[in-house]
Coordinates of C-alpha atoms in Angstrom, one line a residue:
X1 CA 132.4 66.2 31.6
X2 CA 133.0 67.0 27.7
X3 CA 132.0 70.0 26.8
X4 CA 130.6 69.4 23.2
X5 CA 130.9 65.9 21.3
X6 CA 131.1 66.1 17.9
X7 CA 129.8 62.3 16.5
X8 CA 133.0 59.6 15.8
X9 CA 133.7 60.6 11.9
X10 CA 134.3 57.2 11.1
X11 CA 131.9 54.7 10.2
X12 CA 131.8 50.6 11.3
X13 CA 133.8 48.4 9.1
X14 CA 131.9 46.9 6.1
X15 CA 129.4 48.3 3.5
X16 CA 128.1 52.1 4.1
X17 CA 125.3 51.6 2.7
X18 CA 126.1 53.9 -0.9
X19 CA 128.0 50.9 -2.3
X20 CA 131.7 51.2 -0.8
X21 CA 133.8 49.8 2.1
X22 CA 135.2 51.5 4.8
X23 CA 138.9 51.0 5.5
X24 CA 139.2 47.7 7.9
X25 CA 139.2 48.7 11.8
X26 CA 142.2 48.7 13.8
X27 CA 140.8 48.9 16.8
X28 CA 142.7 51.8 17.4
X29 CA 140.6 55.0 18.9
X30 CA 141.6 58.3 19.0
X31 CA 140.6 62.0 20.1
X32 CA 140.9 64.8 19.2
X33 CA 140.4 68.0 21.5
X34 CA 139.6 71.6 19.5
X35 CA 138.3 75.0 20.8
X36 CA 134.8 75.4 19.8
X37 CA 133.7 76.9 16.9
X38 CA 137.5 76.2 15.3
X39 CA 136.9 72.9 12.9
X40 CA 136.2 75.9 9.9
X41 CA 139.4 77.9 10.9
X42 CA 140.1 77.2 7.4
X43 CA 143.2 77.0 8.9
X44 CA 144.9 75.3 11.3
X45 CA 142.5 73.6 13.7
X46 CA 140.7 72.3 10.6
X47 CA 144.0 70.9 9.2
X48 CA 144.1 68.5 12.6
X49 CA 140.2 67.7 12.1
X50 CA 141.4 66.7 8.2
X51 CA 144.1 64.6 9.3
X52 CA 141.7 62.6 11.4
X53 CA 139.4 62.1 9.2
X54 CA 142.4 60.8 6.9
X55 CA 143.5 57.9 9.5
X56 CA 139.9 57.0 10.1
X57 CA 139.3 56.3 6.3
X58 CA 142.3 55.1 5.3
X59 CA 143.5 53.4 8.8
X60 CA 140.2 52.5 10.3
X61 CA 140.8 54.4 13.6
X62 CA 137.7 55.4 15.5
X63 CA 137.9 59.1 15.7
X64 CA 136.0 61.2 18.0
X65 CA 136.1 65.3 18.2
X66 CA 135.8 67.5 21.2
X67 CA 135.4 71.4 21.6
X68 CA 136.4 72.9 24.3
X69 CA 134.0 76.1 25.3
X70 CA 136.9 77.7 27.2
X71 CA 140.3 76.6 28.2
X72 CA 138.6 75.3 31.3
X73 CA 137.2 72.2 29.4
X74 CA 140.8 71.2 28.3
X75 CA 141.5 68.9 31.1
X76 CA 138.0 67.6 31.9
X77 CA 137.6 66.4 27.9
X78 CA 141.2 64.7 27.9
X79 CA 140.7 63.2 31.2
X80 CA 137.4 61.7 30.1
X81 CA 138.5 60.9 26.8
X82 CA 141.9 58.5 28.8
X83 CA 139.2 57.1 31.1
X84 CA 137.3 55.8 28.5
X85 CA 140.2 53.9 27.0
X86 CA 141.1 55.9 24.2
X87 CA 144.8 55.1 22.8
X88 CA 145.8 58.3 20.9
X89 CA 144.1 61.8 22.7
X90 CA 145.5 65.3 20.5
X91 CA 145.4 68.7 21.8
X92 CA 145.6 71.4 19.2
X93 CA 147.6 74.5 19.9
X94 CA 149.9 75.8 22.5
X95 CA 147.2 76.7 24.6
X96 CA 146.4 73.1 25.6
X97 CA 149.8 72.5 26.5
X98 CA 149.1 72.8 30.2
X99 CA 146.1 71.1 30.1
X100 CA 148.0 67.9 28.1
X101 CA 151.1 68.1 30.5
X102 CA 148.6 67.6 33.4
X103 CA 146.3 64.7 32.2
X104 CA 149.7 62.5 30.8
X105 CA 150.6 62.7 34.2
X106 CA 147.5 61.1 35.1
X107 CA 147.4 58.9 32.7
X108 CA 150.9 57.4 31.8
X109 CA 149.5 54.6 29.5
X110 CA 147.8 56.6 27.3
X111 CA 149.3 58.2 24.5
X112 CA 149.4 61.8 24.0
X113 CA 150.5 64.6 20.8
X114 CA 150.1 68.1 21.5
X115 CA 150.0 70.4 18.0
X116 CA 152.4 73.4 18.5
X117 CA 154.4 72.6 21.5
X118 CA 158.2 71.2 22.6
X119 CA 157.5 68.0 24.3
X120 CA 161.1 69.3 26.2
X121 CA 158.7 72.7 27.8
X122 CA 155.8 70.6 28.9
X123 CA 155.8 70.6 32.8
X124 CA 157.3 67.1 34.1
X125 CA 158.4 66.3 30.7
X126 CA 155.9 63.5 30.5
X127 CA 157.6 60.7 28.3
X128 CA 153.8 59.3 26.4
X129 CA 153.4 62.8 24.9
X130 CA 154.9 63.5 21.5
X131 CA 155.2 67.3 20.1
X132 CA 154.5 68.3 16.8
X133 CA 156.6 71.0 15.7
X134 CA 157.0 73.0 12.3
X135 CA 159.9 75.2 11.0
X136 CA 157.1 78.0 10.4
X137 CA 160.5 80.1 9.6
X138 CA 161.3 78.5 6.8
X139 CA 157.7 79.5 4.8
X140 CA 157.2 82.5 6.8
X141 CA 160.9 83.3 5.2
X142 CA 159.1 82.7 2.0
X143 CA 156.3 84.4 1.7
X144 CA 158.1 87.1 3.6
X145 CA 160.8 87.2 0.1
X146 CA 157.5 87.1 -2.1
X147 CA 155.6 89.8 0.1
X148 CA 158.4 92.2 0.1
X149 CA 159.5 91.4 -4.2
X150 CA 155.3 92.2 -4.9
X151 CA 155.2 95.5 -2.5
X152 CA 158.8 96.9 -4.3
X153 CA 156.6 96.8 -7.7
X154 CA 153.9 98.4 -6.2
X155 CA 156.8 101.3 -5.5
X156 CA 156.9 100.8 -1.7
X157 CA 159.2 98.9 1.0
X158 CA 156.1 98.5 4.1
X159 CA 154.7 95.1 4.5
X160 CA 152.7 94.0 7.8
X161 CA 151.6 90.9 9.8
X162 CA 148.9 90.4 12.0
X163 CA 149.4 87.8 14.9
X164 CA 146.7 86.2 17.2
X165 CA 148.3 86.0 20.2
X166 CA 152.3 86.3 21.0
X167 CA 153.0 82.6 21.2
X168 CA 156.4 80.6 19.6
X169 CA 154.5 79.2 16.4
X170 CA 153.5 82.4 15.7
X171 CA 156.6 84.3 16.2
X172 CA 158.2 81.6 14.1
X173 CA 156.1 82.5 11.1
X174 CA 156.8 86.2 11.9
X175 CA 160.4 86.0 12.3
X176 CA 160.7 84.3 9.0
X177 CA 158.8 86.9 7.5
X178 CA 160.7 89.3 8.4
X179 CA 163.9 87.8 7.8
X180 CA 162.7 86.8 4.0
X181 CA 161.7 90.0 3.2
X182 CA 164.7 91.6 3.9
X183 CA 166.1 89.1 2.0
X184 CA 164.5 90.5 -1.0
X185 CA 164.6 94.1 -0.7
X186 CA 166.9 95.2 1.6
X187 CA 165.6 98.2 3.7
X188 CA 161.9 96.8 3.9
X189 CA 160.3 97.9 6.4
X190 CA 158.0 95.2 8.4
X191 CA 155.3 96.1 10.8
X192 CA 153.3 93.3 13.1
X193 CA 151.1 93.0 16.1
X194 CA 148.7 90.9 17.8
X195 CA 144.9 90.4 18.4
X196 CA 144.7 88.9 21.6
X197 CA 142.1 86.6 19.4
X198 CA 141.6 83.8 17.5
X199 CA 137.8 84.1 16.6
X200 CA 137.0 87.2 16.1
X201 CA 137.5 88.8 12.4
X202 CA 136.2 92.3 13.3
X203 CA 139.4 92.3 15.5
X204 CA 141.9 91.2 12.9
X205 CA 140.4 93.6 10.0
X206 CA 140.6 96.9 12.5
X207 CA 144.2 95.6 13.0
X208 CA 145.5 94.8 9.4
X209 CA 143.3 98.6 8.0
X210 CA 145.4 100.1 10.8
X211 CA 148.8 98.8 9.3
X212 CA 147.1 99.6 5.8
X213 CA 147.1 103.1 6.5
X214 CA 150.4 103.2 7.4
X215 CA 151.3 102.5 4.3
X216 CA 151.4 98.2 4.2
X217 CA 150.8 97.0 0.7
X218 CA 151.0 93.1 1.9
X219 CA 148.9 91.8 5.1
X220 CA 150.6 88.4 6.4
X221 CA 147.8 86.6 8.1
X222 CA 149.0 84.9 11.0
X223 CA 145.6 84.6 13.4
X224 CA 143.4 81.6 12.6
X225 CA 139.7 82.3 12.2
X226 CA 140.3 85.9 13.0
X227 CA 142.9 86.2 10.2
X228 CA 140.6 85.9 7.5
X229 CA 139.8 89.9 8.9
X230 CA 142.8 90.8 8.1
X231 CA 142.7 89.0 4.4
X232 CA 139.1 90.9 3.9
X233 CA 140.9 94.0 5.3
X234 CA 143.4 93.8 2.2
X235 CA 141.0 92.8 0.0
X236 CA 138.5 96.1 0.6
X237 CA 142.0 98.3 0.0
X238 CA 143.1 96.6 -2.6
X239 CA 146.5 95.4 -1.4
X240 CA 147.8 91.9 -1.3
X241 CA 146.8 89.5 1.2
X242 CA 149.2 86.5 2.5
X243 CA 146.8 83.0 3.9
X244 CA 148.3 80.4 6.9
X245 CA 148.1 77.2 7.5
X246 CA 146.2 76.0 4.9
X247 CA 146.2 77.6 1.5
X248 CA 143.2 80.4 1.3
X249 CA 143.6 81.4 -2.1
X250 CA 140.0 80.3 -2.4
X251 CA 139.4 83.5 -0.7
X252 CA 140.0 85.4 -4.0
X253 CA 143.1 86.6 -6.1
X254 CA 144.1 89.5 -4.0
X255 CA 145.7 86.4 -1.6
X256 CA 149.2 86.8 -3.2
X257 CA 150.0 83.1 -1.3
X258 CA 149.7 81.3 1.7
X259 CA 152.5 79.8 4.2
X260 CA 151.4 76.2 4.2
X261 CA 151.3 74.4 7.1
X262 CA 151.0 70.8 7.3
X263 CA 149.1 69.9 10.8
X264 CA 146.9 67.3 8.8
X265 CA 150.0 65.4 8.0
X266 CA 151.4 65.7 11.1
X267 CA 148.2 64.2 12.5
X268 CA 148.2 61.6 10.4
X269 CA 151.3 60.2 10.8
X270 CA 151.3 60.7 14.4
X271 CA 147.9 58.3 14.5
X272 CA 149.6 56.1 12.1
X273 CA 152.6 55.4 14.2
X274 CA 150.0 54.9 17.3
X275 CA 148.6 52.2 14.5
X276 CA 151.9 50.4 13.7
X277 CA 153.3 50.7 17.1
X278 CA 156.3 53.0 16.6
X279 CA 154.6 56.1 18.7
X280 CA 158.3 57.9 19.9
X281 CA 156.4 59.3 23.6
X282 CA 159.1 62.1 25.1
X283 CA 160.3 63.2 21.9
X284 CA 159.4 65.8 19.4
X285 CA 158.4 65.1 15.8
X286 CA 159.8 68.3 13.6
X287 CA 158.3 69.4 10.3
X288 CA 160.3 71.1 7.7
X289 CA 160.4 72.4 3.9
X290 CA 162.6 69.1 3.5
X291 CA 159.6 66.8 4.9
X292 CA 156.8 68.8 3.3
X293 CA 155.6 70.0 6.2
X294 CA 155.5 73.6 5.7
X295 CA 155.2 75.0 1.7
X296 CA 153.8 77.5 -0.3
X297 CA 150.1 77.7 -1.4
X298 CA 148.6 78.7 -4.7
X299 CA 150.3 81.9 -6.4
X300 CA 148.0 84.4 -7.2
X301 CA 147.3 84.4 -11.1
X302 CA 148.1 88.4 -10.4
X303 CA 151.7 87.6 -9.1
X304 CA 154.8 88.2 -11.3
X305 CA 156.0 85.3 -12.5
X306 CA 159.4 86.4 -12.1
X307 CA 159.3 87.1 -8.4
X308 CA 157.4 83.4 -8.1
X309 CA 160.3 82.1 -9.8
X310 CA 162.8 83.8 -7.6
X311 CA 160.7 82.5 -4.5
X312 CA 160.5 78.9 -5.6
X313 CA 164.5 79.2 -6.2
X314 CA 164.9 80.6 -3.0
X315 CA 162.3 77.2 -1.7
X316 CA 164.8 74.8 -3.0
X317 CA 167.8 76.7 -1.2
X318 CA 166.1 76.5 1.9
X319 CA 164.6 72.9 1.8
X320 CA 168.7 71.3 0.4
X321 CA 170.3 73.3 3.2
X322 CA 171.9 76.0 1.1
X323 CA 170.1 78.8 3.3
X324 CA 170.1 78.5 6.8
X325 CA 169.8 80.5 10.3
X326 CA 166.7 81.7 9.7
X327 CA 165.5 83.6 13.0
X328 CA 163.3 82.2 14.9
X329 CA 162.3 84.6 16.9
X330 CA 161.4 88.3 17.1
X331 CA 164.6 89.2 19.2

């Protein structure tokens, strides 16, 4: 049973009705399974929604959105959602990475992409599922370099990052972080830890004004929804804030940057290859600096334009190869 259908975003082929023409259909339908409550993450679950919405207007794929209540509904919605003939089905985040391995198995014509997750740790290695991976090292790196350049003119070396939960994309981001920041200013001290949470914000903010008073001048946001606590947490104490996933400078100027991540491209072109036939099952699709698929957001018009020059230096490095071995992991 699906837990909660949103309506097919799409709309039939021919006149809307306000004077323009959908994209032609291709016949093509796909699904796309979210946690509920997560399609305003402002983040990353609202970057997959995005990218769907992009293949049904400009490929004229019939789209159709399920939230999961709990990680119960996983399987039940992508099992319903291969019964009824659907030819592309997406989970979003590592959590669903169980709930995809088990349903490909079940359905071995039916094309599968799982957000987040190494097609190679999937159980069974099902070959119709395609991962969608990032090098969140490479722009946590960044905005690690930037964080730690902004906090040495505020006449201190403590920056801070608040995780959801302990999971590889996230440790990625962290790792980079880290990494960039000592980069910077050697001897930079950076704390982290985790919410357990996605959702809530309360749980995030209590997190980041903990790491605040011991003595953070830069808050790395690396929990979803729950994030934007810690980005109202550095806000209230007037400290900089770093965004995820998409760029959340619209949140105010004390959001220094944000570590771009580009899940609605990666959805995108993931539909699109379902469209044109080249869908690579059993293999990973990898996202880099090189491939825009990570970046930085909007500077804050607060930043030192020197240290955003040194950054964006530091960006081209990185994207022609001239950095490399950035940790991956918080080891």
């Amino acid at each position: 049973v699906v837990a909660l259908v949103a309506a097919g975003c799409g709309s039939d082929e021919g006149d809307d009705g306000a004077g323009t023409t959908t994209a032609p259909a291709s016949g093509i339908r796909v699904g796309l399974v979210a946690d509920a409550g997560q399609l305003n993450d402002a983040g990353f679950n609202e970057l997959a929604y995005e990218g769907l919405k992009r293949a049904e207007a400009e490929l004229g794929v019939q789209g159709r959105v399920v939230e999961a209540n709990s990680a119960a509904d996983y399987v039940p919605n992508m099992v319903t959602m291969a019964r009824q003939g659907f030819d592309l089905v997406i989970g979003v985040g590592y959590a669903q990475a169980d709930a995809v391995a088990t349903a490909a198995a079940r359905f071995p014509d039916t094309s599968f992409a799982i957000v987040d997750v190494n097609q190679g740790d999937l159980k069974g290695t099902p070959a119709n599922v395609q991962g969608l991976l990032f090098r969140e090292e490479q722009v946590g790196y960044l905005v690690g370099y930037l964080g730690a350049l902004s906090a040495d003119r505020a006449g201190t070396s403590t920056i801070s990052a608040v995780g959801g939960f302990k999971e590889p994309p996230v440790d990625r981001f962290i790792a980079g972080y880290r990494a960039g920041a000592e980069a910077a200013v050697p001897g930079t001290k950076v704390m982290w830890g985790y919410s357990q949470d996605w959702d809530d914000q309360a749980k995030c903010k209590e997190l980041a004004l903990n790491q605040i008073a011991s003595g953070s001048k830069v808050v790395f946001q690396v929990a979803g929804g729950c994030g934007l606590g810690a980005l109202s947490a550095a806000k209230d104490k007037g400290i900089w804030g770093i965004g995820v996933d998409g760029d959340q400078s619209f949140l105010g100027d004390h959001v220094l940057t944000s570590a771009l991540k580009g899940g609605d491209a990666a959805v995108f072109l993931t539909i699109q290859s379902v469209v044109d036939g080249t869908f690579a099952g059993g293999t990973n699709a990898v996202f880099g600096l090189d491939q825009d698929g990570v970046g930085l957001g909007t500077t804050s018009p607060d930043a030192d334009a020197d240290d955003i020059a040194a950054t964006e230096e530091v960006e081209r490095q990185i994207a022609e190869g001239e950095i490399t071995g950035i940790p991956r992991t918080l080891g």
